[in-house]
Every structure is written in structure tokens, then in C-alpha cells.
mmCIF file of C-alpha atoms in Angstrom:
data_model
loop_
_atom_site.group_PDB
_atom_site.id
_atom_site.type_symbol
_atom_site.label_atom_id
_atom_site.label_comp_id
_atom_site.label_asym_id
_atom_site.label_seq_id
_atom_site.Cartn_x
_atom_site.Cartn_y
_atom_site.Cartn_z
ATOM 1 C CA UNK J 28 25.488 2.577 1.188
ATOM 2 C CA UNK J 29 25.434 0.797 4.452
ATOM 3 C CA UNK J 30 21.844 0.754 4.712
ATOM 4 C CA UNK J 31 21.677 -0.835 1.116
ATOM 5 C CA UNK J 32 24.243 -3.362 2.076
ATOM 6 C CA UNK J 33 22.075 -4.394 5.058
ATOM 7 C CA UNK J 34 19.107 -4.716 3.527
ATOM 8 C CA UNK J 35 20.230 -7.311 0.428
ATOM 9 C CA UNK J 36 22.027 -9.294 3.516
ATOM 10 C CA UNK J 37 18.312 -9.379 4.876
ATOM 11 C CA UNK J 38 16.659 -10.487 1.123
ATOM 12 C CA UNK J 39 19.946 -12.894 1.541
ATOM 13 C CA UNK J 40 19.060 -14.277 5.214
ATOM 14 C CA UNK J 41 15.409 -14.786 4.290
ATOM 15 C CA UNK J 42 16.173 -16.886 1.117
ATOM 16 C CA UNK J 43 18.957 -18.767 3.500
ATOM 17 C CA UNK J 44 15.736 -19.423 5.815
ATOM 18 C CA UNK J 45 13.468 -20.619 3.250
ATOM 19 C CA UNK J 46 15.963 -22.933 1.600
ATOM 20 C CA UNK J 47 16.042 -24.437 5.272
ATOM 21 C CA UNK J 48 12.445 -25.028 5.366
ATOM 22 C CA UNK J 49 12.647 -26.554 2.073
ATOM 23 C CA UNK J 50 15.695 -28.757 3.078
ATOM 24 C CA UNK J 51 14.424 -30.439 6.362
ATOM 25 C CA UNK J 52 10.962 -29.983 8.224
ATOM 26 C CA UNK J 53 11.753 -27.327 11.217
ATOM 27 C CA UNK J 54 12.656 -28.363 14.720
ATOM 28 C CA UNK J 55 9.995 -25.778 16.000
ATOM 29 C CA UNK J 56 6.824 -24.891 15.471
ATOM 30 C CA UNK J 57 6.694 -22.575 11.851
ATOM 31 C CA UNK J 58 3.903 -19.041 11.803
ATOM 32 C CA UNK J 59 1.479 -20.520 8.896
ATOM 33 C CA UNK J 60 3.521 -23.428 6.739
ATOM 34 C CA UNK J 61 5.349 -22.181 4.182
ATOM 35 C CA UNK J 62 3.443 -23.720 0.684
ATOM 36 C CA UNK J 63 4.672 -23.533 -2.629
ATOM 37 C CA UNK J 64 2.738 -20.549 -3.830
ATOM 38 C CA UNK J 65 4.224 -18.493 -0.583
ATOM 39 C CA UNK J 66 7.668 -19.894 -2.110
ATOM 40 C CA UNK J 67 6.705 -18.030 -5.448
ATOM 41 C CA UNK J 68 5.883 -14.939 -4.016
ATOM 42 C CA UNK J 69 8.899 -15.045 -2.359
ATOM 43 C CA UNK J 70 10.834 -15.623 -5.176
ATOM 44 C CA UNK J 71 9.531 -12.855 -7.393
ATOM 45 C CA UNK J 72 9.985 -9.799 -4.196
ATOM 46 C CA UNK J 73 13.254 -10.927 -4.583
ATOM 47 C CA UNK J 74 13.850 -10.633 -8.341
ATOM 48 C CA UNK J 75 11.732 -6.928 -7.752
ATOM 49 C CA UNK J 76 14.199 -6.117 -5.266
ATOM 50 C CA UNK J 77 16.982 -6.934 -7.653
ATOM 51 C CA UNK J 78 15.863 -5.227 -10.505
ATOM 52 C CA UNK J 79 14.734 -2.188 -8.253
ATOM 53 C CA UNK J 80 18.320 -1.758 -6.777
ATOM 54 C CA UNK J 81 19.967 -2.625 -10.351
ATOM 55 C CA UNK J 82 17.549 0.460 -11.995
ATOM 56 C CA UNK J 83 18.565 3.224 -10.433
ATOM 57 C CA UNK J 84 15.302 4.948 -10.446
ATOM 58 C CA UNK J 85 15.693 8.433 -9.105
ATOM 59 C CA UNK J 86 12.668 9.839 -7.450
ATOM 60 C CA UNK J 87 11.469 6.504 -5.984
ATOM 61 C CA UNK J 88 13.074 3.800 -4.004
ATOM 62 C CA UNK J 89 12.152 1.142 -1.739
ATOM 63 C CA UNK J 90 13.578 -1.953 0.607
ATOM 64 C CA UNK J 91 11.582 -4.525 2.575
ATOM 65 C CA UNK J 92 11.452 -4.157 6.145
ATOM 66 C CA UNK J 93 13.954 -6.138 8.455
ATOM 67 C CA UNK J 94 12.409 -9.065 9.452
ATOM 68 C CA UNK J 95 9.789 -9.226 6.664
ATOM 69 C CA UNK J 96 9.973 -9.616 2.943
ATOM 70 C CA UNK J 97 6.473 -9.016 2.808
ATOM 71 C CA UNK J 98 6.477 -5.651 4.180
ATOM 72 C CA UNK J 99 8.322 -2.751 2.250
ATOM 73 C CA UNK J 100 9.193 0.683 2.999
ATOM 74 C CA UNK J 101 9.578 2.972 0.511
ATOM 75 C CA UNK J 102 9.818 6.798 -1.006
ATOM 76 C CA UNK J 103 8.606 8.800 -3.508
ATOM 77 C CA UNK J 104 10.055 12.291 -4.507
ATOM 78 C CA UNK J 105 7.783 15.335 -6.107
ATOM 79 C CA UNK J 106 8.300 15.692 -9.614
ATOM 80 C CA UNK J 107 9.899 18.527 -10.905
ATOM 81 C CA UNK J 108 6.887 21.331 -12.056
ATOM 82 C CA UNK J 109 4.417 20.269 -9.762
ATOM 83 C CA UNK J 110 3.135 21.442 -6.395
ATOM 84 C CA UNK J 111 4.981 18.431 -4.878
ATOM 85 C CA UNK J 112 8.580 19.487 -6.098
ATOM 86 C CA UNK J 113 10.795 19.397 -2.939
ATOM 87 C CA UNK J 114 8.959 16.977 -1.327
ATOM 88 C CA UNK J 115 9.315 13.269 0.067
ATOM 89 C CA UNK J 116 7.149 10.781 0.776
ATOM 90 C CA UNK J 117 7.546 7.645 2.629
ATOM 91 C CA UNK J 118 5.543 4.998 1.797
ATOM 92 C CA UNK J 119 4.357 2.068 3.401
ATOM 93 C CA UNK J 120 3.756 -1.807 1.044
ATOM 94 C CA UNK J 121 2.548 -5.303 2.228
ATOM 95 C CA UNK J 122 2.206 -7.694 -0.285
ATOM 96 C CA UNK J 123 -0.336 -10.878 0.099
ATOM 97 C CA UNK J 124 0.452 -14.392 -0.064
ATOM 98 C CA UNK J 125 -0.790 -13.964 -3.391
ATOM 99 C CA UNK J 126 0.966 -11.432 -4.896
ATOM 100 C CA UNK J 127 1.413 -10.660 -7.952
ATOM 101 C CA UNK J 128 -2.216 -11.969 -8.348
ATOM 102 C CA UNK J 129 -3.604 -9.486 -5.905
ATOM 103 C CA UNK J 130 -2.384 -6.382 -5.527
ATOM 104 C CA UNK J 131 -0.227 -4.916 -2.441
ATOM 105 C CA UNK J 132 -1.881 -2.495 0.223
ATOM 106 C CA UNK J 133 -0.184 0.964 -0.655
ATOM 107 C CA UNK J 134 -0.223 3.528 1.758
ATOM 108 C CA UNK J 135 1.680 7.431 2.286
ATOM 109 C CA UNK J 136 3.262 7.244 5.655
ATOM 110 C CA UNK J 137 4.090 10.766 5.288
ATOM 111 C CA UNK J 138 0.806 12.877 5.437
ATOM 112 C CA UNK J 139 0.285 14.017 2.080
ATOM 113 C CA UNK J 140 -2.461 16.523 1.273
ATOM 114 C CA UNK J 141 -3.644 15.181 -2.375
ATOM 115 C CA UNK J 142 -7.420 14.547 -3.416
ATOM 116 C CA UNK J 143 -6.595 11.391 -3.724
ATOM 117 C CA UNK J 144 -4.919 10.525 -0.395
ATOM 118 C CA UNK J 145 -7.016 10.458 2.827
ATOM 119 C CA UNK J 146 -5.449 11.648 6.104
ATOM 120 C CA UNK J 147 -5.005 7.867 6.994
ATOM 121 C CA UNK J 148 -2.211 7.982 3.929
ATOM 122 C CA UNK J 149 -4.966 5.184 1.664
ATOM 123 C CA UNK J 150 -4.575 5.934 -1.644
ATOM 124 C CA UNK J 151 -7.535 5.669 -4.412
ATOM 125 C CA UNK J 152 -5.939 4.627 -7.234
ATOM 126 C CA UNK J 153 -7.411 1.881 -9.707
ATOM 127 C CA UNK J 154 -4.237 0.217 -10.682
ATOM 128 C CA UNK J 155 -3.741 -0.477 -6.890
ATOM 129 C CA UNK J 156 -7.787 -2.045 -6.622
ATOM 130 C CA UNK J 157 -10.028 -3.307 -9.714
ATOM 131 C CA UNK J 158 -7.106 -2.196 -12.402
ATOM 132 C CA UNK J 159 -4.494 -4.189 -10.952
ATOM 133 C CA UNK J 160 -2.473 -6.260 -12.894
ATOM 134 C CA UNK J 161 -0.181 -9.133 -12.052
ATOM 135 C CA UNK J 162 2.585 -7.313 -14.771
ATOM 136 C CA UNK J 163 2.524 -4.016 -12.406
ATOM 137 C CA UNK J 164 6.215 -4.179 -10.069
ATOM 138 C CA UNK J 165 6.745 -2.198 -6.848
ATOM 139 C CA UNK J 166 8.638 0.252 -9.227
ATOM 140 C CA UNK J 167 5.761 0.827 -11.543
ATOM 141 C CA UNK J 168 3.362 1.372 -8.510
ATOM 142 C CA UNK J 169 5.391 3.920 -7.162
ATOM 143 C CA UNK J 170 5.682 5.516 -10.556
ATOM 144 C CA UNK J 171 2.174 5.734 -10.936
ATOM 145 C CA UNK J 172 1.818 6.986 -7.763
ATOM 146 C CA UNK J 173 4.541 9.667 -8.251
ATOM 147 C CA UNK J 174 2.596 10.782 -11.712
ATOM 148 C CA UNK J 175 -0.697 10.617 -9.664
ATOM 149 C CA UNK J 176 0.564 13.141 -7.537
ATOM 150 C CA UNK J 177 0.918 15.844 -10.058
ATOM 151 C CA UNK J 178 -2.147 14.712 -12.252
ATOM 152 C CA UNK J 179 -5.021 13.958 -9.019
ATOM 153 C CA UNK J 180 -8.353 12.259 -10.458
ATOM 154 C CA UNK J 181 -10.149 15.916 -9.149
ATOM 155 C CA UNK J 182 -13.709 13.431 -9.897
ATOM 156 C CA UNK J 183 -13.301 10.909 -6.992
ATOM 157 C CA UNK J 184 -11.709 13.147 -4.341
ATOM 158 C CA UNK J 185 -11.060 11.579 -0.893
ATOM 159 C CA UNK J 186 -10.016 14.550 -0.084
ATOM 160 C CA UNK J 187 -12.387 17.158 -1.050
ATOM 161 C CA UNK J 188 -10.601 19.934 0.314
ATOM 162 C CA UNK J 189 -7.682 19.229 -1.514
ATOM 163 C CA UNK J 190 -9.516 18.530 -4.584
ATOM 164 C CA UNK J 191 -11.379 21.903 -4.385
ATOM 165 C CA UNK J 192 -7.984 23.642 -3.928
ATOM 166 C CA UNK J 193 -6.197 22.173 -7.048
ATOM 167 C CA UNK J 194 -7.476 24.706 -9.236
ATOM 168 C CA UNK J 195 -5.825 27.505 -7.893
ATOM 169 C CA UNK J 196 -1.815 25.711 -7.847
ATOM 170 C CA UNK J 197 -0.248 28.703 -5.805
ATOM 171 C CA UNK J 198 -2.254 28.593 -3.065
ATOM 172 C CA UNK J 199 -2.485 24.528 -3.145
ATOM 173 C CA UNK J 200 1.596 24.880 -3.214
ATOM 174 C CA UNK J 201 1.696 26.827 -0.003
ATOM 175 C CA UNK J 202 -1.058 24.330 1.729
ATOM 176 C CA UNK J 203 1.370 21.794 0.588
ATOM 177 C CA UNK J 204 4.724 23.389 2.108
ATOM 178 C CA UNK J 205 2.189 24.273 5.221
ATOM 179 C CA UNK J 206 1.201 21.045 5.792
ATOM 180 C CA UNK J 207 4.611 18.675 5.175
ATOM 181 C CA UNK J 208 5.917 17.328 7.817
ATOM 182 C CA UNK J 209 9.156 15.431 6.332
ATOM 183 C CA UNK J 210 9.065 11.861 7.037
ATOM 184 C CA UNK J 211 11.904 11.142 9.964
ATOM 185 C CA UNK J 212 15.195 9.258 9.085
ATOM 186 C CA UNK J 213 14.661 5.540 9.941
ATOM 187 C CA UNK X 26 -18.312 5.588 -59.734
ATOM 188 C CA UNK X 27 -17.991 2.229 -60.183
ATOM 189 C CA UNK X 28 -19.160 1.973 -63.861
ATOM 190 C CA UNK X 29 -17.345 4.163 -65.046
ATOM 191 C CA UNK X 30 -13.910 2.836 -63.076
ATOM 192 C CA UNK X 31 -15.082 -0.336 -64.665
ATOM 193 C CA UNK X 32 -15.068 1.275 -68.515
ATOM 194 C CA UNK X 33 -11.895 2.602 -67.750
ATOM 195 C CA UNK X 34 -10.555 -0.671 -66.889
ATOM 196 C CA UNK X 35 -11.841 -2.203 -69.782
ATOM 197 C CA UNK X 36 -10.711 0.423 -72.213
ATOM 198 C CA UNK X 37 -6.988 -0.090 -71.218
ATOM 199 C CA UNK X 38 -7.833 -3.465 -72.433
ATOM 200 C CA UNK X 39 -7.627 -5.368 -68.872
ATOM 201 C CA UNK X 40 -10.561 -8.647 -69.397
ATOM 202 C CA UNK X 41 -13.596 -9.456 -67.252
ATOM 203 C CA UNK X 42 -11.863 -12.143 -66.078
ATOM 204 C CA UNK X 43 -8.859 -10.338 -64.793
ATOM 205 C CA UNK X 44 -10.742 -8.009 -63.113
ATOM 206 C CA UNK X 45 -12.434 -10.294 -61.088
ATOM 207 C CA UNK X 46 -9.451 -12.163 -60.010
ATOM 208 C CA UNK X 47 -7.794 -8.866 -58.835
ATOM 209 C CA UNK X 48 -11.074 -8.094 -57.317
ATOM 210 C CA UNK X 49 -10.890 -11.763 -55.598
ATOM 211 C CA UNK X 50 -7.873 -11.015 -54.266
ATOM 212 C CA UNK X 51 -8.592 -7.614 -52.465
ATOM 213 C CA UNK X 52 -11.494 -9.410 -51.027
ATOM 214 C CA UNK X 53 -9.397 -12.049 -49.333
ATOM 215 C CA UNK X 54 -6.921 -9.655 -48.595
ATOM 216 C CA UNK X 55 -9.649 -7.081 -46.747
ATOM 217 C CA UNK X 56 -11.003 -10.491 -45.036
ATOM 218 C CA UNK X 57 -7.870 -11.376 -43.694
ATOM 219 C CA UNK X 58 -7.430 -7.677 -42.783
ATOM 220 C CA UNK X 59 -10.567 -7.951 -40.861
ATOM 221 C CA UNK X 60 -10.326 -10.951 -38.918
ATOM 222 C CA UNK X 61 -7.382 -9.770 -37.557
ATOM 223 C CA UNK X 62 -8.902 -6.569 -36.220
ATOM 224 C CA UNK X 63 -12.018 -9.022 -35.369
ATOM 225 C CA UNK X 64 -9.606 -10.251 -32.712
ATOM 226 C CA UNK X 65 -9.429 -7.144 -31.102
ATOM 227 C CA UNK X 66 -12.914 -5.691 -31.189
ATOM 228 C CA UNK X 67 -13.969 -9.321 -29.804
ATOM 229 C CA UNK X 68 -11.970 -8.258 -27.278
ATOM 230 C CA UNK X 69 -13.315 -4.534 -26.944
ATOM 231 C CA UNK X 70 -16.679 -6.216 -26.709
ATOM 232 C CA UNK X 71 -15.428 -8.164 -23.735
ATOM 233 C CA UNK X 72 -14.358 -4.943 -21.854
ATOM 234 C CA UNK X 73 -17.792 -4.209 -21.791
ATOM 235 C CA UNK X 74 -18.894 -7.147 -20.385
ATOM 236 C CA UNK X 75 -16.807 -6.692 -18.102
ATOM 237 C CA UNK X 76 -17.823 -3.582 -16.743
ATOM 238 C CA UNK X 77 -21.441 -3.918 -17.407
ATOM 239 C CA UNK X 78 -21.773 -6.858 -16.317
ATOM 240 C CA UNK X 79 -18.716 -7.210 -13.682
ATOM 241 C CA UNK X 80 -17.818 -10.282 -15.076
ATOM 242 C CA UNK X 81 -14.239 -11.201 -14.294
ATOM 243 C CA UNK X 82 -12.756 -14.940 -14.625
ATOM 244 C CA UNK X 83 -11.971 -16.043 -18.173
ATOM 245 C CA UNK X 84 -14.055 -19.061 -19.403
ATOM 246 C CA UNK X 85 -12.151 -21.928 -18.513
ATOM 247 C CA UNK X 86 -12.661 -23.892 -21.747
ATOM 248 C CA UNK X 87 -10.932 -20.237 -23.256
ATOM 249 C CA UNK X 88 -7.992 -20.640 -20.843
ATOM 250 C CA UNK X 89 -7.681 -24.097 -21.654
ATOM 251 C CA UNK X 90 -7.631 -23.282 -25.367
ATOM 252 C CA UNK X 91 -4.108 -21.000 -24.810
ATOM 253 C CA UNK X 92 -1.884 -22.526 -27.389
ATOM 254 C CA UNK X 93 1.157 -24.296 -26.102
ATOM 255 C CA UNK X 94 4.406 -22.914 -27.594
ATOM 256 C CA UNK X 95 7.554 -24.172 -27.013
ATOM 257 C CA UNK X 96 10.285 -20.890 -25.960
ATOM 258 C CA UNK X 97 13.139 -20.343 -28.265
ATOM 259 C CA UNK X 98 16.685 -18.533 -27.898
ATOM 260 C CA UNK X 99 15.483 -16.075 -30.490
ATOM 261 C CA UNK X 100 13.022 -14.675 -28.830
ATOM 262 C CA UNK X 101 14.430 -11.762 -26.927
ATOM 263 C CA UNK X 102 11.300 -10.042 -26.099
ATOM 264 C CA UNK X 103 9.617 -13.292 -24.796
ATOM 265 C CA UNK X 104 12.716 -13.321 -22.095
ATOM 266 C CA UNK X 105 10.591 -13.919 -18.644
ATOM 267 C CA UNK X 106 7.324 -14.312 -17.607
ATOM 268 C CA UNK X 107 5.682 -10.899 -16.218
ATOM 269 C CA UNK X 108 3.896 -12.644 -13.811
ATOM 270 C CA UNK X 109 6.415 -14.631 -11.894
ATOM 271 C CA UNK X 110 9.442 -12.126 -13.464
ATOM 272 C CA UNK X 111 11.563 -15.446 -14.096
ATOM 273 C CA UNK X 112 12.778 -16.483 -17.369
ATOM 274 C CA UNK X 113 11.858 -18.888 -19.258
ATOM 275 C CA UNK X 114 14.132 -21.721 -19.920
ATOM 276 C CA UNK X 115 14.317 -22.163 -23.526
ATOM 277 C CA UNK X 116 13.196 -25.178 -25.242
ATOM 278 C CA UNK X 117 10.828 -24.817 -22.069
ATOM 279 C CA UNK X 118 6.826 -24.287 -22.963
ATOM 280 C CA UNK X 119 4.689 -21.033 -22.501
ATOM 281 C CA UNK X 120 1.230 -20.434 -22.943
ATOM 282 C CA UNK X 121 0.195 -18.008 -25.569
ATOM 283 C CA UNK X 122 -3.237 -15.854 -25.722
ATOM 284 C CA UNK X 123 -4.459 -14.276 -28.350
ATOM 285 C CA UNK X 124 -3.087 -11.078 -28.327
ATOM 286 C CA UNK X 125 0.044 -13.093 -28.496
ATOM 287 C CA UNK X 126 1.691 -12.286 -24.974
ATOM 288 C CA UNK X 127 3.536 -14.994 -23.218
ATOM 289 C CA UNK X 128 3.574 -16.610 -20.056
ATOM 290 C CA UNK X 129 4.475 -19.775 -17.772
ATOM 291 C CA UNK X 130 1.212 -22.034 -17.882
ATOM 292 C CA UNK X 131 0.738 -22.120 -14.246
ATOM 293 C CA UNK X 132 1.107 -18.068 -13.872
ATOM 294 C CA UNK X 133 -0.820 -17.204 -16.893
ATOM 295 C CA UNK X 134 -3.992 -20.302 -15.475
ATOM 296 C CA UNK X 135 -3.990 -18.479 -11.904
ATOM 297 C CA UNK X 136 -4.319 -15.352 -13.588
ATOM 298 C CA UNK X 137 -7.176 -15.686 -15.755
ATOM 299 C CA UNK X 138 -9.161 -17.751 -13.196
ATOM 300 C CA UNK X 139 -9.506 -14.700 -11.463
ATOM 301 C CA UNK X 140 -9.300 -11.647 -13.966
ATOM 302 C CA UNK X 141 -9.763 -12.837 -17.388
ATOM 303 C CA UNK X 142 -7.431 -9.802 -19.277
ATOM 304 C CA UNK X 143 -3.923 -10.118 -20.453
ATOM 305 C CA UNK X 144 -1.870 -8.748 -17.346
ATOM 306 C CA UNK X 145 0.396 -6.891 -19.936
ATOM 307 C CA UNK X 146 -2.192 -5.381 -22.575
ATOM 308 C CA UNK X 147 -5.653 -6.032 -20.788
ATOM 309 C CA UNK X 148 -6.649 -8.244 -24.150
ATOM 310 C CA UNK X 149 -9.910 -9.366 -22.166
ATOM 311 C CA UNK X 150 -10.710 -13.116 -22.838
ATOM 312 C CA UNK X 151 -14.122 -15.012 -22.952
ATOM 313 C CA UNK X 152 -15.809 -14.329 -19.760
ATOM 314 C CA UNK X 153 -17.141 -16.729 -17.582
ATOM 315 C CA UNK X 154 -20.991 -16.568 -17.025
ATOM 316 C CA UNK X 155 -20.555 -16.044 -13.177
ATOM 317 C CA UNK X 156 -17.965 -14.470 -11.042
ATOM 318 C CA UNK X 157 -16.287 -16.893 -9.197
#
């Protein structure tokens, strides 16, 4: 609970800031000048943040970082039935000064051993590259990502070791339980 | 088939005349049918363009084109704009495309400029001759 109440004081404190800027030109020197669009992007990670902690949405969560709105930490549970059941995933988003018109760079934290994941944590996953969509939310992302995990795309492995194990789901479950490394309490 | 549907017709004493005028209006029912599944397989065609051809941006004069409609309090499933997640203010005006999806002017513009689908159903627009 505490951690929830400090993070919606940070959303608070940066929308405090930005109001400032707005207000009255800054006394010192501002990182790049804060334009409308950056306003707007602003603006709707806040209203995703809202909605995010208003949902409830067990199995995935997520809270920008400290001192930056555009960086967001989040988690993603393994479904129930699936080789992933049991574990957690901590996930790692930074949105552009575009965003929602490009998509965020998505990326497991926590090493996860999925054809689709690379040991770097990069994710191939269309919705997140030439399938994005300016109607996809940080919620929806990690949903897809969540169902991605128990249905890989076996055809573009970037991890073909993984991708050659699927087949055979007991043995695949034990390289997952082998291989996890829970992600560390922040 | 037809001949004989045609005696039949004629032997429960329906005329020529009415025939064709319930024929006539089959036809224009079918055509309206058809051009508005014509709206969608224009925009099936598109898709392919768009991956054969990697076209992305819609044409601008296409964009331009998005009728203007002014939001009303009825319209609960118009509530906010999926790009930009705010509402719209009613009496405000949104931008419709064809598949008839809603959206703030400015979001829905910056959008198709560069990827020219509907961001909630992929509708895919005219595409420009060039990516840009």
C-alpha cells in the first residue's frame, strides 16, 4: 500500500512540475524544453496510470519509476496452465516523446527463457514494432505479453533453444524452474 | 430455374410489371448491401499494399477527407479518444473515418501521417505513394 501511495504522490509531483513550467519560464536551465506534444504524452501516462491502478488487473501491474514518468517498471505473472505458472517477471518500459504514436521499448528484466525473449530480456513481438498501434495501453502490452508467454511464435525464435524445447512442455517446465531467478524486491 | 420460378409467379397471377419492381428493389437493396462491404474489401485491398508494397502514411487528401462530426451526450461508446485517452467534450468535434471510429482531429492527423490504419480496427486508409 505504501509503495502505491508513493508512487501516485510521484505522478502528483511531476504534474505539480509541469504546471510550473507552463506557469512561468524556469529560473534554471530545463533538460530539452518541455513542448506541447511532450505535455500530451505526459498527460495520457497519467490517465494510463489511473486507469491501471483503478483496474485491478491481477497478473500484471506496473508504476513509473521515481524520478521519471517516462520510465516504468512493471510485472507480469505466469498464467495459470502454462509452463510459466508460478512465475514473475519484472519488466522494464520507456516510452518516447511520442508515445502513443510510437511504441514503448519493452523489455523482461527478469531472465526469462521463452523463444521469443533473448537473454538481453528484448522481446519480438509485432504489436510492440510494425503492429503497434496508438489504441494499445501499458495494460494491454503487458497482456499480450503475458498471453505471448504461454502461446511463443515457435517460427521466429530468438531463442532457438527455447523454441526447440517447447514441444516437449515437461521438460521446457523444469528448464523454466531451472533457470528463474526471481526478480529482487525493489 | 429461372423460367420456371418465373411461370410460377405468373400463375399465382402476380404481373410483369410487379415482378420487375420487386426485382428492382432486391437489386438496390443487394447494391446497397455491396457498397457497404465495398468499404471493407477497399480496405482489405489496402492491407496488401501495405505489406507488399510497405506503404505506410495515409494519403493526405484521404485524411483530409475525415468527416467532421460534432460529439454528442448520447454517445456512450464515443466517450474518449483512444489515442490521447481523454474525453471528448461534448458539443466538441471529432474526426470520423470510414470504418466509423472516432477521434480528436489532431490525434487521429498525427496518426495517419505516419501509419495510415485505424489505431482501433486497423481499417487501412488510401496509401500514400511514398513512405514518408
Amino acid at each position: 500500500m505504501a509503495t502505491i501511495t508513493g508512487y501516485t504522490e510521484t505522478a502528483q509531483g511531476y504534474q505539480d512540475n509541469t504546471n510550473v513550467a507552463v506557469a512561468a519560464a524556469p529560473k534554471h536551465p530545463n533538460p530539452p524544453a518541455k513542448t506541447v506534444d511532450t505535455q500530451s504524452v505526459l498527460k495520457r501516462l497519467q490517465s494510463e496510470l489511473m486507469a491501471l491502478m483503478m483496474s485491478g488487473e491481477s497478473g500484471i501491474s506496473a508504476f513509473p519509476e521515481e524520478d521519471n514518468i517516462f520510465c516504468w517498471k512493471g510485472t507480469i505473472a505466469g498464467s495459470k496452465d502454462t509452463v510459466f505458472e508460478g512465475t514473475e517477471y519484472k519488466m522494464s518500459l520507456s516510452f518516447p516523446n511520442d508515445y502513443p504514436f510510437k511504441p514503448p521499448k519493452v523489455k523482461f528484466e527478469t531472465g526469462c527463457f521463452h523463444p521469443n525473449v533473448d537473454v538481453y530480456g528484448n522481446i519480438c513481438l509485432d504489436i510492440l514494432q510494425d503492429k503497434w498501434s496508438s489504441a494499445y495501453d501499458v495494460r494491454t502490452i503487458l497482456l499480450s505479453i503475458q498471453s505471448l508467454l504461454g502461446e511463443p511464435n515457435i517460427s521466429s525464435p530468438l531463442n532457438t533453444q527455447a523454441a526447440q524445447l517447447w514441444s516437449n512442455q515437461e521438460e521446457y517446465r523444469k528448464m523454466v524452474e531451472k533457470l528463474y531467478k526471481p526478480p529482487t524486491a525493489a | 430455374m429461372s423460367s420456371s420460378n418465373l411461370n410460377a409467379l405468373l400463375s399465382e397471377g402476380t404481373s410483369i410489371s410487379d415482378f420487375f419492381s420487386d426485382l428492382n428493389v432486391s437489386i438496390l437493396q443487394a447494391e446497397a448491401n455491396f457498397r457497404s462491404i465495398q468499404v471493407h474489401v477497399d480496405s482489405l485491398l489496402r492491407v496488401l499494399s501495405l505489406l507488399l508494397l510497405k506503404k505506410k502514411a495515409a494519403l493526405k487528401a484521404a485524411i483530409e477527407s475525415l468527416p467532421r462530426v460534432t460529439v454528442t451526450a448520447e454517445e456512450e461508446s464515443y466517450k474518449a479518444c483512444s489515442i490521447c485517452m481523454e474525453e471528448f467534450d461534448i458539443g466538441s468535434e471529432a474526426r470520423e473515418m470510414p470504418c466509423k471510429h472516432r477521434f480528436h482531429s489532431g490525434c487521429v492527423e498525427k496518426w495517419l501521417r505516419l501509419r495510415g490504419s485505424c489505431p482501433l480496427c486497423r481499417y487501412v486508409m488510401p496509401l500514400e505513394e511514398e513512405e514518408s
